[in-house]
Coordinates of C-alpha atoms and ligand atoms in Angstrom, one line a residue:
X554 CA 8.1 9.1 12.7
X555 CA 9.1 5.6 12.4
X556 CA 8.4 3.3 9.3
X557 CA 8.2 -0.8 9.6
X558 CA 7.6 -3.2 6.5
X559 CA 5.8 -6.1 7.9
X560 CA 5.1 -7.5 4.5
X561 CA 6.9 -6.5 1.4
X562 CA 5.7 -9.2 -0.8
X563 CA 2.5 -9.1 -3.7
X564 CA -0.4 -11.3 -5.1
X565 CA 0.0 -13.8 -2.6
X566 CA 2.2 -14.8 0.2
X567 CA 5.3 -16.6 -0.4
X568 CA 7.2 -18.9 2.4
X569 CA 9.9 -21.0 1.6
X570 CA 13.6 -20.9 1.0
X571 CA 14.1 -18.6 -1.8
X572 CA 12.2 -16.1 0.1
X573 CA 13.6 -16.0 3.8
X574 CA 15.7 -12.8 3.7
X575 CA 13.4 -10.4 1.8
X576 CA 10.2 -12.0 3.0
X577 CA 7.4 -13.9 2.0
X578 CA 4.5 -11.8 4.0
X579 CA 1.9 -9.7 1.8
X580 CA 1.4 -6.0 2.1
X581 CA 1.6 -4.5 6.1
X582 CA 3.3 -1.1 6.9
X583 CA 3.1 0.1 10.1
X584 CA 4.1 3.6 10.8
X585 CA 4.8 5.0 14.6
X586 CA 3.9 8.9 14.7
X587 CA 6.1 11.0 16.8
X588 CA 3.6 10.9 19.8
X589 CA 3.3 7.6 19.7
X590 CA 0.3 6.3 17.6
X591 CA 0.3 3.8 15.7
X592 CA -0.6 4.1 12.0
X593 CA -1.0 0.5 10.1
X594 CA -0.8 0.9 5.9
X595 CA -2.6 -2.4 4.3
X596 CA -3.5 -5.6 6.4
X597 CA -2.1 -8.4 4.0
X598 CA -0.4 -11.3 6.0
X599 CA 2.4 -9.2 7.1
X600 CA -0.2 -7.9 9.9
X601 CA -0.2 -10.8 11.7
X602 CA 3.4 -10.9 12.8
X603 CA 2.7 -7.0 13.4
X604 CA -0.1 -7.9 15.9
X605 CA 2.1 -10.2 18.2
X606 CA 4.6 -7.0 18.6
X607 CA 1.4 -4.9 19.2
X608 CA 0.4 -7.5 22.3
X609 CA 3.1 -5.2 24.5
X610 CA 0.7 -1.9 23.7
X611 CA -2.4 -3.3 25.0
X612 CA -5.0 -1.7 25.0
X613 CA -4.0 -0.6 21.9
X614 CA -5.6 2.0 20.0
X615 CA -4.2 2.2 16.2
X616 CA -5.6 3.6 12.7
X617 CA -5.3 1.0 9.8
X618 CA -5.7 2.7 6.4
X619 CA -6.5 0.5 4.2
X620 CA -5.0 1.3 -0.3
X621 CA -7.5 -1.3 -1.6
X622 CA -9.2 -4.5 -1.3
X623 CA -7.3 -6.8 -3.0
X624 CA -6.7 -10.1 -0.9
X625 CA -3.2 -9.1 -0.5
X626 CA -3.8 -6.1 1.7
X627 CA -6.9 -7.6 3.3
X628 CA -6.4 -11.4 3.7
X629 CA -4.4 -11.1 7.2
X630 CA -7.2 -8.4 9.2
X631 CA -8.8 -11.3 10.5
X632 CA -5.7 -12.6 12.4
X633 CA -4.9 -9.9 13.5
X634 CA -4.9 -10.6 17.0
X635 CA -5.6 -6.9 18.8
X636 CA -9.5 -7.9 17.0
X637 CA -10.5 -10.4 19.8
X638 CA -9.2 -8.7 22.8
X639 CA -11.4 -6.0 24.6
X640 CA -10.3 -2.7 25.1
X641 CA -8.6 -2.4 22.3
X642 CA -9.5 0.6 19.7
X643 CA -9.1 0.2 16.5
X644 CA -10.0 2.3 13.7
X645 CA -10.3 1.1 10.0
X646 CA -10.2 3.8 7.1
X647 CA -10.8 3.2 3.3
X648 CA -12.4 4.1 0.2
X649 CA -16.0 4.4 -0.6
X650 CA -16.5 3.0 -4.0
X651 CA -19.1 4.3 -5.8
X652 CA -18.9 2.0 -8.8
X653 CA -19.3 -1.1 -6.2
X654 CA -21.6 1.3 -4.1
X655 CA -19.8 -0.5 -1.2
X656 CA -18.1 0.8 1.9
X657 CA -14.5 0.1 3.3
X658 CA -16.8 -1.7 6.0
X659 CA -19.4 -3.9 3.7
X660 CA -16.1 -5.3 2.0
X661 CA -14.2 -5.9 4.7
X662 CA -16.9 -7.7 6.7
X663 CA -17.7 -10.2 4.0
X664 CA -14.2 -11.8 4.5
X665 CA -15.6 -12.1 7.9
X666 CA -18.7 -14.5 7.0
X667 CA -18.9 -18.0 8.2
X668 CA -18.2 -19.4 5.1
X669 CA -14.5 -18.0 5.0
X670 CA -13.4 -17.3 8.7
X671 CA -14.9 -19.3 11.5
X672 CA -15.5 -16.3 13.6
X673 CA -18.3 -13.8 12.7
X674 CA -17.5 -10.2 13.1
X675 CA -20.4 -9.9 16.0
X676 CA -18.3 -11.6 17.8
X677 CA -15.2 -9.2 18.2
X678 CA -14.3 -7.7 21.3
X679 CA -12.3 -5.3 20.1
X680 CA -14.1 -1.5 19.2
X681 CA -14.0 -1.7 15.7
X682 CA -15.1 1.4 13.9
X683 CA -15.2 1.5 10.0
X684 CA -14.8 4.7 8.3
X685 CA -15.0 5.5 4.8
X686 CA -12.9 8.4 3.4
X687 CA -13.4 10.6 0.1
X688 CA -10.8 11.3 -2.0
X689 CA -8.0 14.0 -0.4
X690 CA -10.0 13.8 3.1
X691 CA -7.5 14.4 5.7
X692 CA -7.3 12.3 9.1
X693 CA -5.8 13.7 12.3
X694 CA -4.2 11.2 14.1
X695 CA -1.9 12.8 17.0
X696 CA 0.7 14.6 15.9
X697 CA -0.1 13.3 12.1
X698 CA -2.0 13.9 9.1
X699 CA -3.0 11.0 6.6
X700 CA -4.5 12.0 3.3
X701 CA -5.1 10.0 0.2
X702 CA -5.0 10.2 -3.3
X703 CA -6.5 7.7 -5.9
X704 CA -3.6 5.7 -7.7
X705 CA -3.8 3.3 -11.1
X706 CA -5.1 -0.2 -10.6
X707 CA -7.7 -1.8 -11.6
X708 CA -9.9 -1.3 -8.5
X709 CA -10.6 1.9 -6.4
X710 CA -7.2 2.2 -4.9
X711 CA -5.6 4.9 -2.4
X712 CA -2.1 6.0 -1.8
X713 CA -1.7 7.1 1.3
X714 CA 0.9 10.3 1.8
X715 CA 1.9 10.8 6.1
X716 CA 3.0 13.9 7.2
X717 CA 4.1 14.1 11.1
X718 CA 6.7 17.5 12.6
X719 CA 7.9 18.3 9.2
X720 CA 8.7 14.7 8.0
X721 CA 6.4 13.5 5.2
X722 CA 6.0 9.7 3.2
X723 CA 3.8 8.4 0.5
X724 CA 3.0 4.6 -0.1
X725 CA 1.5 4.4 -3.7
X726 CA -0.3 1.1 -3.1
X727 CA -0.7 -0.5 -6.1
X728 CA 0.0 1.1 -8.8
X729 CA 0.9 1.6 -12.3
X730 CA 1.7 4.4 -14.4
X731 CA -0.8 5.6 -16.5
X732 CA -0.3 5.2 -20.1
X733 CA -2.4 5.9 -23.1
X734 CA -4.4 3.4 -24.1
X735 CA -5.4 4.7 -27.7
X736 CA -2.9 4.6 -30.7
X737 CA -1.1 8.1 -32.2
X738 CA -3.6 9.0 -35.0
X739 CA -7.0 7.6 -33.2
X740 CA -9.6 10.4 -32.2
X741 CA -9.0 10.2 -28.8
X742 CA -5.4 10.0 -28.4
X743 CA -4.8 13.4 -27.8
X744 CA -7.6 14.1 -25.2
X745 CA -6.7 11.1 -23.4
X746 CA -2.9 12.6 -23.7
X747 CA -3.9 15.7 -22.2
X748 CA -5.8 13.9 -19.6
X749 CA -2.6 11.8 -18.0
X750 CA -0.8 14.7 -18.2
X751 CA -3.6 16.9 -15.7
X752 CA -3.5 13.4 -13.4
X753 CA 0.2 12.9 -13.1
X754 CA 0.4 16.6 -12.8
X755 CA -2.3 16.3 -9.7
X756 CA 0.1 13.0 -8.1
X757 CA 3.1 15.0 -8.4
X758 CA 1.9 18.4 -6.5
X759 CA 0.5 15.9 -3.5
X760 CA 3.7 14.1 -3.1
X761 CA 6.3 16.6 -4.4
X762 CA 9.8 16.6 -2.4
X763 CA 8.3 13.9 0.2
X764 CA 11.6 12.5 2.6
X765 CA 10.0 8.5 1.8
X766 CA 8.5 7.4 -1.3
X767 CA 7.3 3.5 -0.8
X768 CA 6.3 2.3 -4.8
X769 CA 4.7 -0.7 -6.0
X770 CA 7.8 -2.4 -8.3
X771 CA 6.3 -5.6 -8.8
X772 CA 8.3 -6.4 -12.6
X773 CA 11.5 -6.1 -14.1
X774 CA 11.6 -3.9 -17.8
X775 CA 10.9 -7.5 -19.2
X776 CA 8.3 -8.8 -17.2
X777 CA 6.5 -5.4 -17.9
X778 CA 4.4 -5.9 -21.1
X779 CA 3.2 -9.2 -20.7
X780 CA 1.7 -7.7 -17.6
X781 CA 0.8 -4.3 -19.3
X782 CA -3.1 -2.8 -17.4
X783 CA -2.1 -5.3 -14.2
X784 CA -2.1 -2.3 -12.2
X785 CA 1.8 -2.4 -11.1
X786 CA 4.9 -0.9 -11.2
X787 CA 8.6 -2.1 -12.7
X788 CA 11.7 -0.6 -11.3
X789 CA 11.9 2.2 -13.6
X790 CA 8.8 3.5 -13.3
X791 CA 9.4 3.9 -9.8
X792 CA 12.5 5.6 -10.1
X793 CA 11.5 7.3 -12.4
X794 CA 8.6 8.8 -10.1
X795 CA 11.2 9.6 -7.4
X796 CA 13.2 11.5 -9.4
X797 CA 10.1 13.3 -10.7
X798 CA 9.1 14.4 -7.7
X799 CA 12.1 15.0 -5.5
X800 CA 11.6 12.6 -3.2
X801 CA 14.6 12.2 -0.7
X802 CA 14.8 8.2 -0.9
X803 CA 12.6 5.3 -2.3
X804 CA 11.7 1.7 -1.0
X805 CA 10.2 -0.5 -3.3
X806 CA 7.8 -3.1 -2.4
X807 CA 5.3 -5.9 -3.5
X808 CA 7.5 -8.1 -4.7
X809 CA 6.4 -10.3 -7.1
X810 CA 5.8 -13.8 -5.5
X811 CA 8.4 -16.0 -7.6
X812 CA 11.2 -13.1 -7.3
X813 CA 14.2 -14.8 -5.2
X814 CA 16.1 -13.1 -3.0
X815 CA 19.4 -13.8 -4.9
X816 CA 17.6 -11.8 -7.6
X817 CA 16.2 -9.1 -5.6
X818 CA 20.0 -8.7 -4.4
X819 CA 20.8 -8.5 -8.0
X820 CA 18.0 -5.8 -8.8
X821 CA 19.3 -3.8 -5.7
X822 CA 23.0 -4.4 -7.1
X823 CA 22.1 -2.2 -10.2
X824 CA 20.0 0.3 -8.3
X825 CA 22.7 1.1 -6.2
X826 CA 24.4 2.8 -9.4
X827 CA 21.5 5.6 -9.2
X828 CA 23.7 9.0 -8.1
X829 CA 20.3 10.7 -7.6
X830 CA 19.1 9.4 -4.5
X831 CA 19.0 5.9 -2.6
X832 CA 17.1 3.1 -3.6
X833 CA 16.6 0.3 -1.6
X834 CA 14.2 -3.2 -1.5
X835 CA 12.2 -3.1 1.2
X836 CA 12.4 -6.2 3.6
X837 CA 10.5 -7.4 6.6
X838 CA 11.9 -6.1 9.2
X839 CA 13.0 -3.0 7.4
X840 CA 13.0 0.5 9.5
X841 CA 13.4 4.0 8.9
X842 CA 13.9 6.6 11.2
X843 CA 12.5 10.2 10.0
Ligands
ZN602 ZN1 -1.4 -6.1 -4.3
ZN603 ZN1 -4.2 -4.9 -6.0

């Protein structure tokens, strides 16, 4: 299995000079199975740089899983070029969300609608086939497996775990960790306690020991309670989960938009003290070999 980061970046893309070396592209994984399919996590502006590589493929056939619907991992689908070109098979996989009532395919298509993109979806050569998955619903796709989990954000969000020949990964998404949102002493403190413990408990079984973990670090320890029900991770609490669950290495990801890259070298400067296993900022351009 081979891992690309297409776009490492959150919120919104950032271009420009501070941004060069890490990236400025939005969420866009794309994961190569073993036999050769192509597996696409998120479709923020990082999949448009991903779709000129894919040109060599054509037709292409590829599985894009979609965490949630926030611009950020939705905003580049539309460019992405493999859409307009018949032949081409392409599946798209998300959540059904029942508070919405709204399929991976109704929410998708309204970015789609004259008033945002001059090209209606009708008019698509490409086979485009919407499916919506349940919670923990497995997907073949050749010699891989793709199952979800719902994270902690403030929309229906899936993290998406990979297994292919013995080699597993888990992107969270977006994602923060859960925390109790009642005082010590209020009557449900306890209950809602007890309940975070039964959730992380239920995370940590389905990614336990995984070779790749890619978190959502978005903010520093400082930047952290100003931002506090966001829906994202800092450093820590992503190492911290890695350590939890015995994952074999972590790359961290959605960068927050006004981080440098002088200061994500710093940040990666300190993680590089961590004895327990390697830590490392993901990039565009970034690969990893399982
Ligand atoms: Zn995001
Ligand atoms: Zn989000």
């Amino acid at each position: 299995m081979k891992i690309r980061f297409w776009g490492v970046r959150g919120s919104i893309p950032s271009p420009g000079s501070k941004t060069v070396r890490y990236g400025g592209n939005t969420t866009c994984i794309e994961v190569e199975t073993d036999d050769g399919e192509t597996i696409i996590l998120d479709a923020g502006t990082g999949i448009h740089p991903l779709s000129q590589s894919l040109l060599k493929k054509l037709p292409l056939s590829c599985s894009i899983f979609i965490t949630h619907t926030h611009w950020d991992h939705i905003q580049g689908l539309p460019f992405f070029v493999p859409i307009f070109i018949p032949g081409n098979q392409i599946r798209i996989y998300g959540a059904f969300d029942p508070v919405l009532q709204k399929d991976i395919g109704d929410v998708l298509s309204r970015q789609m609608e004259y008033c945002y993109f001059p090209v209606r979806e009708a008019e698509l050569k490409a086979d485009i086939k919407y499916n919506s998955l349940h919670e923990r619903q497995p997907v073949e796709i050749g010699s891989a497996r793709v199952t979800n989990i719902f994270m902690n954000h403030p929309v229906l969000t899936f993290g998406y775990r990979i297994d292919c020949n013995g080699k597993s990964m888990f992107f969270t998404g977006d994602n923060e960790k859960l925390y109790n949102i009642y005082q010590p002493g209020d009557d449900y403190y306890t209950e809602y306690e007890n309940q975070i413990s039964r959730k992380n408990a239920l995370l940590d079984d389905f990614i336990r020991g995984v070779d790749v973990l890619i978190a959502d670090s978005a903010y520093t320890e400082q930047e952290y309670p100003a931002k506090k029900g966001w829906g994202h991770g800092t450093y820590n609490s992503c190492v911290d989960m890695a350590k939890n669950i015995g994952a074999k290495a972590l790359y961290l990801t959605h960068h927050e938009p006004l981080r440098s890259d002088d200061e994500l070298d710093g940040i990666q400067k300190q993680l590089n003290a961590i004895e327990a296993l390697p830590v490392c900022i993901a990039y565009e351009g970034l690969e990893i070999t399982l």
